[in-house]
Amino acid sequence: MKTKNTTSFDVEEFVRKSIEEIKKKSGNEKVIAACSGGVDSTVAAMLAKMALGEKLKAVFIDDNFRREGEPERVVKILGKLGFDVRLINARRKFMKALKGVSDAEKKRKIFRKTFYETISQIMKKEKAKFLIQGTIAADIIETKKGIKTQHNVLEQIGIKTKKTYSFEVLEPLKNLFKPQVREVARYLKLPREISERMPFPGPGLLIRIIGEISEEKLEILRKATKIVEEEFASEDFFQVFAAILPGKATGIIDEKKKLGYIIGVRVVKSEDAITATVPEIPYEKLRKISRRITNEIKSVARVLFDITDKPPATIEYE
Ligand code: XMP
């Protein structure tokens, strides 16, 4: 089933086989689903809930790198979908682990380690032996190619979770690409806000701040992200987001010359995130975004719009 071609994909059979396999592999053990509210992790968790019922518990880890209000919003949606879900506040743990780190790959690796250590503690407490996660084919391909370390790719690069963290991972979507995952989500009648949800990287805002993170930068990025998402809310682009670029630029802040942050705005069209193109955006829209960001976030001096396709760029900045 390793194909990008959605026409040959039998969604009904996929759901039936996945449920059977989750039941078989997990035996009678308790299973935890790591949920982010994205389409991949929600579909994986839903398949597990259909297979295991009450034996499936969902957790949302608040690492401090989610969008404004996102942890509460996602937990509410999952609750409405019938999940037994817990919100775990691990903000301090992640901030401490990432303090002073600026290299992108190091950030990703520390994120992965902190994420799985947090999960591992929860699993031990819950006496759960299996973790369901929404890893998809594109995550594995890009990690194996060495383009970047996707935080949820473990076994495929030789990290034995049983040995390292004392649990096993179940990845029902590992052979699917995004369009197929969305097809499964629609088939399972998940709400549109899940099935059509814009991809958001596992390490979230962590990888949209180039270099070292801080509470101040995270606060700025949450606000900029909200503005960009609001401005493109009625559009159907694959991803729209803001990032904090390295360094500062001169600006006039509170009527004084002052160095301010540089925000990059990225909008891409794509099918599967393997390639992407930048659509033409009306100039007036770009000016509005720039004005809103600099007016609403005083410490930002510049807003840049990125016109680079993938390849040669990647979608994210790190
Ligand atoms: P790139 O930047 O490689 O992104 O063109 C391709 C797709 O993957 C998402 N992405 C990530 N997702 N962990 C994730 O879970 C990551 O470390 C990561 N890096 C990129 C990105 O948003 C895009 O959809």
Short mmCIF file of C-alpha atoms and ligand atoms in Angstrom, two decimals:
data_model
loop_
_atom_site.label_atom_id
_atom_site.label_comp_id
_atom_site.label_asym_id
_atom_site.label_seq_id
_atom_site.Cartn_x
_atom_site.Cartn_y
_atom_site.Cartn_z
CA MET A 1 0.00 0.00 0.00
CA LYS A 2 3.04 2.26 -0.25
CA THR A 3 1.63 4.62 -2.86
CA LYS A 4 0.81 8.24 -3.39
CA ASN A 5 -2.01 7.26 -5.73
CA THR A 6 -5.25 7.80 -3.84
CA THR A 7 -7.39 6.14 -6.54
CA SER A 8 -6.04 2.65 -5.75
CA PHE A 9 -6.50 3.11 -2.03
CA ASP A 10 -9.32 1.05 -0.51
CA VAL A 11 -10.17 3.04 2.60
CA GLU A 12 -12.71 0.56 3.96
CA GLU A 13 -10.27 -2.31 3.76
CA PHE A 14 -7.51 -0.18 5.28
CA VAL A 15 -9.67 0.66 8.31
CA ARG A 16 -10.76 -2.97 8.78
CA LYS A 17 -7.20 -4.33 8.54
CA SER A 18 -5.77 -1.61 10.80
CA ILE A 19 -8.29 -2.35 13.53
CA GLU A 20 -7.54 -6.09 13.29
CA GLU A 21 -3.81 -5.45 13.47
CA ILE A 22 -4.00 -3.08 16.44
CA LYS A 23 -6.08 -5.66 18.32
CA LYS A 24 -3.64 -8.45 17.47
CA LYS A 25 -0.45 -6.56 18.26
CA SER A 26 -1.58 -4.97 21.52
CA GLY A 27 -3.10 -8.20 22.92
CA ASN A 28 -4.94 -7.31 26.08
CA GLU A 29 -2.59 -4.51 27.09
CA LYS A 30 -3.43 -0.90 27.82
CA VAL A 31 -2.54 1.54 25.00
CA ILE A 32 -1.76 5.25 25.05
CA ALA A 33 -2.34 7.53 22.04
CA ALA A 34 -0.10 10.59 21.74
CA CYS A 35 -2.42 13.20 20.24
CA SER A 36 -1.55 16.61 18.82
CA GLY A 37 -4.90 17.41 17.22
CA GLY A 38 -3.44 16.98 13.73
CA VAL A 39 -5.10 14.69 11.22
CA ASP A 40 -2.40 11.97 11.46
CA SER A 41 -2.39 11.45 15.22
CA THR A 42 -6.18 11.80 15.48
CA VAL A 43 -6.82 9.18 12.76
CA ALA A 44 -4.31 6.80 14.39
CA ALA A 45 -5.93 7.33 17.80
CA MET A 46 -9.42 6.85 16.36
CA LEU A 47 -8.45 3.52 14.76
CA ALA A 48 -7.06 2.43 18.14
CA LYS A 49 -10.22 3.53 19.93
CA MET A 50 -12.31 1.52 17.47
CA ALA A 51 -10.07 -1.50 18.10
CA LEU A 52 -9.65 -1.24 21.87
CA GLY A 53 -12.46 0.87 23.34
CA GLU A 54 -11.77 1.71 26.99
CA LYS A 55 -8.28 0.26 26.90
CA LEU A 56 -7.18 3.28 24.87
CA LYS A 57 -6.22 6.46 26.72
CA ALA A 58 -5.28 9.66 24.89
CA VAL A 59 -2.77 12.27 26.06
CA PHE A 60 -1.96 15.72 24.75
CA ILE A 61 1.48 16.94 25.79
CA ASP A 62 1.71 20.70 26.18
CA ASP A 63 5.37 21.36 25.40
CA ASN A 64 4.94 25.18 25.13
CA PHE A 65 5.38 25.03 21.36
CA ARG A 66 1.74 24.88 20.32
CA ARG A 67 -0.31 27.70 18.83
CA GLU A 68 -2.30 30.11 20.99
CA GLY A 69 -5.07 28.26 22.87
CA GLU A 70 -4.32 25.03 21.01
CA PRO A 71 -3.85 22.59 23.92
CA GLU A 72 -7.26 23.42 25.42
CA ARG A 73 -8.95 23.48 22.01
CA VAL A 74 -7.59 20.08 20.98
CA VAL A 75 -8.42 18.43 24.30
CA LYS A 76 -11.99 19.71 23.97
CA ILE A 77 -12.35 18.32 20.42
CA LEU A 78 -10.92 14.93 21.47
CA GLY A 79 -13.29 14.83 24.43
CA LYS A 80 -16.22 15.49 22.09
CA LEU A 81 -15.02 12.62 19.88
CA GLY A 82 -15.35 10.31 22.89
CA PHE A 83 -11.68 10.02 23.88
CA ASP A 84 -10.62 9.63 27.49
CA VAL A 85 -8.01 12.39 27.18
CA ARG A 86 -5.55 14.07 29.56
CA LEU A 87 -3.69 17.33 29.07
CA ILE A 88 -0.12 17.03 30.39
CA ASN A 89 1.66 20.31 31.17
CA ALA A 90 5.34 19.66 30.38
CA ARG A 91 6.23 23.27 29.43
CA ARG A 92 8.95 23.76 32.03
CA LYS A 93 10.59 20.45 31.26
CA PHE A 94 10.87 21.28 27.53
CA MET A 95 12.07 24.86 28.12
CA LYS A 96 14.74 23.63 30.52
CA ALA A 97 15.95 20.91 28.16
CA LEU A 98 16.20 23.35 25.24
CA LYS A 99 17.73 26.31 27.04
CA GLY A 100 20.74 27.69 25.15
CA VAL A 101 20.43 25.28 22.21
CA SER A 102 20.47 26.86 18.76
CA ASP A 103 21.35 24.10 16.29
CA ALA A 104 18.23 22.84 14.47
CA GLU A 105 19.08 19.14 14.53
CA LYS A 106 20.10 19.32 18.20
CA LYS A 107 16.79 21.04 19.00
CA ARG A 108 14.88 18.28 17.20
CA LYS A 109 16.81 15.53 18.98
CA ILE A 110 16.35 17.10 22.42
CA PHE A 111 12.69 17.61 21.62
CA ARG A 112 12.35 13.94 20.67
CA LYS A 113 14.15 12.77 23.82
CA THR A 114 12.10 15.01 26.13
CA PHE A 115 8.88 14.03 24.36
CA TYR A 116 9.49 10.30 24.69
CA GLU A 117 10.75 10.56 28.27
CA THR A 118 7.54 12.40 29.17
CA ILE A 119 5.45 9.78 27.38
CA SER A 120 7.44 7.01 29.01
CA GLN A 121 6.70 8.37 32.51
CA ILE A 122 2.99 8.54 31.70
CA MET A 123 3.02 5.03 30.29
CA LYS A 124 4.74 3.63 33.37
CA LYS A 125 2.18 5.29 35.63
CA GLU A 126 -0.67 3.99 33.51
CA LYS A 127 0.95 0.56 33.15
CA ALA A 128 0.56 0.85 29.36
CA LYS A 129 2.78 -1.19 27.05
CA PHE A 130 1.96 0.33 23.66
CA LEU A 131 2.03 3.82 22.20
CA ILE A 132 -0.10 4.65 19.15
CA GLN A 133 1.30 7.41 17.00
CA GLY A 134 0.46 8.96 13.64
CA THR A 135 3.78 8.60 11.81
CA ILE A 136 3.17 8.69 8.04
CA ALA A 137 5.28 7.63 5.05
CA ALA A 138 6.58 11.15 4.30
CA ASP A 139 7.96 11.45 7.87
CA ILE A 140 9.93 8.24 7.44
CA ILE A 141 11.20 9.08 3.94
CA GLU A 142 12.50 12.53 4.95
CA THR A 143 14.14 11.24 8.11
CA LYS A 144 15.82 8.34 6.31
CA LYS A 145 17.06 10.68 3.58
CA GLY A 146 18.68 12.65 6.37
CA ILE A 147 16.84 15.86 5.42
CA LYS A 148 15.72 16.19 9.03
CA THR A 149 14.96 14.17 12.12
CA GLN A 150 11.18 13.89 12.37
CA HIS A 151 10.56 13.48 16.08
CA ASN A 152 8.17 10.57 15.65
CA VAL A 153 10.46 8.36 13.55
CA LEU A 154 12.23 5.98 15.91
CA GLU A 155 12.33 2.28 15.02
CA GLN A 156 13.03 3.06 11.35
CA ILE A 157 16.32 4.73 12.30
CA GLY A 158 17.32 2.13 14.84
CA ILE A 159 15.94 3.55 18.11
CA LYS A 160 14.45 0.53 19.85
CA THR A 161 11.67 1.98 21.97
CA LYS A 162 11.22 -1.25 23.93
CA LYS A 163 14.82 -1.10 25.10
CA THR A 164 15.14 2.67 25.48
CA TYR A 165 11.71 3.59 26.84
CA SER A 166 10.10 0.21 27.75
CA PHE A 167 7.15 0.52 25.41
CA GLU A 168 6.42 -0.45 21.82
CA VAL A 169 5.05 1.86 19.14
CA LEU A 170 2.12 1.08 16.90
CA GLU A 171 2.04 3.09 13.66
CA PRO A 172 -1.05 2.20 11.64
CA LEU A 173 -0.44 5.02 9.11
CA LYS A 174 3.21 4.42 8.35
CA ASN A 175 2.56 3.45 4.72
CA LEU A 176 0.13 6.27 3.93
CA PHE A 177 0.67 9.76 2.56
CA LYS A 178 -1.28 12.80 3.70
CA PRO A 179 -4.08 12.65 1.08
CA GLN A 180 -4.86 9.05 2.08
CA VAL A 181 -4.83 9.91 5.78
CA ARG A 182 -7.34 12.68 5.04
CA GLU A 183 -9.46 10.14 3.12
CA VAL A 184 -9.48 7.85 6.17
CA ALA A 185 -10.40 10.83 8.39
CA ARG A 186 -13.39 11.66 6.16
CA TYR A 187 -14.42 8.00 6.06
CA LEU A 188 -14.33 7.91 9.88
CA LYS A 189 -16.49 11.06 9.87
CA LEU A 190 -14.01 13.10 11.85
CA PRO A 191 -14.95 16.80 11.89
CA ARG A 192 -13.59 18.98 9.06
CA GLU A 193 -11.39 20.88 11.49
CA ILE A 194 -9.47 17.60 11.90
CA SER A 195 -9.77 15.95 8.45
CA GLU A 196 -8.78 19.10 6.55
CA ARG A 197 -6.45 20.50 9.20
CA MET A 198 -3.30 22.19 8.03
CA PRO A 199 -0.12 20.20 8.81
CA PHE A 200 1.80 21.47 11.80
CA PRO A 201 5.22 20.03 12.64
CA GLY A 202 5.52 17.80 15.71
CA PRO A 203 8.05 20.12 17.40
CA GLY A 204 5.72 23.02 16.53
CA LEU A 205 6.97 26.57 17.10
CA LEU A 206 10.31 25.20 18.31
CA ILE A 207 11.46 24.78 14.70
CA ARG A 208 9.91 28.05 13.56
CA ILE A 209 12.27 30.07 15.73
CA ILE A 210 15.64 29.87 14.06
CA GLY A 211 18.28 29.52 16.71
CA GLU A 212 17.74 29.69 20.45
CA ILE A 213 14.20 29.87 21.81
CA SER A 214 12.91 32.06 24.63
CA GLU A 215 9.53 32.77 26.22
CA GLU A 216 9.60 36.21 24.53
CA LYS A 217 10.16 34.75 21.05
CA LEU A 218 7.49 32.11 21.60
CA GLU A 219 4.99 34.78 22.61
CA ILE A 220 5.82 36.86 19.49
CA LEU A 221 5.54 33.82 17.25
CA ARG A 222 2.19 32.76 18.71
CA LYS A 223 0.80 36.21 17.89
CA ALA A 224 2.33 36.32 14.38
CA THR A 225 1.09 32.79 13.65
CA LYS A 226 -2.42 33.77 14.67
CA ILE A 227 -2.38 36.82 12.36
CA VAL A 228 -1.11 34.82 9.36
CA GLU A 229 -3.62 32.02 9.95
CA GLU A 230 -6.48 34.52 10.33
CA GLU A 231 -5.53 36.32 7.11
CA PHE A 232 -5.56 33.08 5.12
CA ALA A 233 -8.44 31.40 6.94
CA SER A 234 -10.70 31.38 3.87
CA GLU A 235 -7.98 29.97 1.57
CA ASP A 236 -7.18 26.35 0.93
CA PHE A 237 -3.38 26.44 1.04
CA PHE A 238 -1.37 23.45 2.26
CA GLN A 239 0.43 25.44 4.95
CA VAL A 240 0.53 29.09 6.03
CA PHE A 241 2.73 30.19 8.89
CA ALA A 242 5.17 32.64 10.41
CA ALA A 243 8.72 32.05 11.60
CA ILE A 244 11.23 34.15 13.50
CA LEU A 245 14.32 34.60 11.36
CA PRO A 246 17.78 34.95 12.91
CA GLY A 247 19.12 38.29 14.05
CA LYS A 248 17.43 41.64 14.33
CA ALA A 249 16.92 44.56 11.95
CA THR A 250 16.64 48.28 12.55
CA GLY A 251 13.17 49.65 12.92
CA ILE A 252 11.26 52.50 14.46
CA ILE A 253 9.69 51.07 17.55
CA ASP A 254 7.71 53.40 19.85
CA GLU A 255 9.03 56.36 17.81
CA LYS A 256 12.64 55.45 18.55
CA LYS A 257 15.20 53.71 16.41
CA LYS A 258 15.47 50.21 17.81
CA LEU A 259 16.44 46.75 16.69
CA GLY A 260 13.45 44.49 16.20
CA TYR A 261 12.68 40.88 15.27
CA ILE A 262 12.39 39.72 11.65
CA ILE A 263 9.36 37.61 10.81
CA GLY A 264 9.21 35.36 7.74
CA VAL A 265 5.78 34.58 6.30
CA ARG A 266 5.44 31.34 4.35
CA VAL A 267 2.49 30.15 2.25
CA VAL A 268 2.72 26.93 0.23
CA LYS A 269 0.57 24.75 -1.98
CA SER A 270 1.37 21.02 -1.90
CA GLU A 271 -0.19 17.58 -2.09
CA ASP A 272 2.09 15.56 0.12
CA ALA A 273 4.76 17.96 1.49
CA ILE A 274 7.45 16.29 -0.65
CA THR A 275 7.33 19.19 -3.14
CA ALA A 276 5.62 22.56 -2.69
CA THR A 277 5.04 25.78 -4.61
CA VAL A 278 4.39 29.31 -3.43
CA PRO A 279 1.10 30.74 -4.73
CA GLU A 280 0.71 34.33 -5.93
CA ILE A 281 -0.67 36.40 -3.09
CA PRO A 282 -2.31 39.77 -3.82
CA TYR A 283 0.04 42.57 -2.86
CA GLU A 284 -2.63 44.25 -0.73
CA LYS A 285 -2.91 41.09 1.36
CA LEU A 286 0.83 41.01 1.94
CA ARG A 287 0.86 44.67 2.98
CA LYS A 288 -2.03 44.03 5.36
CA ILE A 289 -0.20 41.13 6.99
CA SER A 290 2.98 43.18 7.35
CA ARG A 291 1.06 46.10 8.87
CA ARG A 292 -0.86 43.89 11.25
CA ILE A 293 2.24 42.06 12.47
CA THR A 294 4.26 45.24 13.06
CA ASN A 295 1.32 47.11 14.62
CA GLU A 296 0.17 44.29 16.87
CA ILE A 297 3.62 43.05 17.87
CA LYS A 298 5.73 46.05 18.76
CA SER A 299 9.04 44.21 19.00
CA VAL A 300 8.90 43.17 15.31
CA ALA A 301 10.72 45.49 12.89
CA ARG A 302 10.44 43.60 9.58
CA VAL A 303 8.12 41.17 7.82
CA LEU A 304 9.47 39.20 4.83
CA PHE A 305 7.43 37.07 2.42
CA ASP A 306 9.16 33.91 1.23
CA ILE A 307 8.79 33.11 -2.51
CA THR A 308 10.92 29.94 -2.61
CA ASP A 309 9.42 26.63 -3.78
CA LYS A 310 10.35 23.20 -2.39
CA PRO A 311 12.83 22.22 -3.77
CA PRO A 312 15.21 24.00 -3.47
CA ALA A 313 13.87 25.17 -0.07
CA THR A 314 12.12 23.00 2.47
CA ILE A 315 8.69 24.05 3.74
CA GLU A 316 9.89 24.82 7.26
CA TYR A 317 12.91 27.02 7.94
CA GLU A 318 14.80 24.46 10.01
P1 XMP B 1 9.92 20.28 5.20
O1 XMP B 1 10.32 21.45 6.03
O2 XMP B 1 10.82 19.10 5.35
O3 XMP B 1 8.51 19.82 5.76
O4 XMP B 1 9.71 20.62 3.76
C1 XMP B 1 7.71 18.81 5.17
C2 XMP B 1 6.46 18.65 6.02
O5 XMP B 1 6.83 18.10 7.30
C3 XMP B 1 6.52 19.01 8.33
N1 XMP B 1 7.67 18.96 9.24
C4 XMP B 1 7.71 18.27 10.37
N2 XMP B 1 6.76 17.51 10.97
N3 XMP B 1 8.30 17.01 12.68
C5 XMP B 1 7.06 16.88 12.13
O6 XMP B 1 6.22 16.20 12.69
C6 XMP B 1 9.29 17.75 12.14
O7 XMP B 1 10.39 17.85 12.67
C7 XMP B 1 8.97 18.40 10.93
N4 XMP B 1 9.68 19.19 10.09
C8 XMP B 1 8.86 19.50 9.07
C9 XMP B 1 6.35 20.36 7.67
O8 XMP B 1 5.51 21.23 8.41
C10 XMP B 1 5.77 19.97 6.34
O9 XMP B 1 4.38 19.72 6.40
#
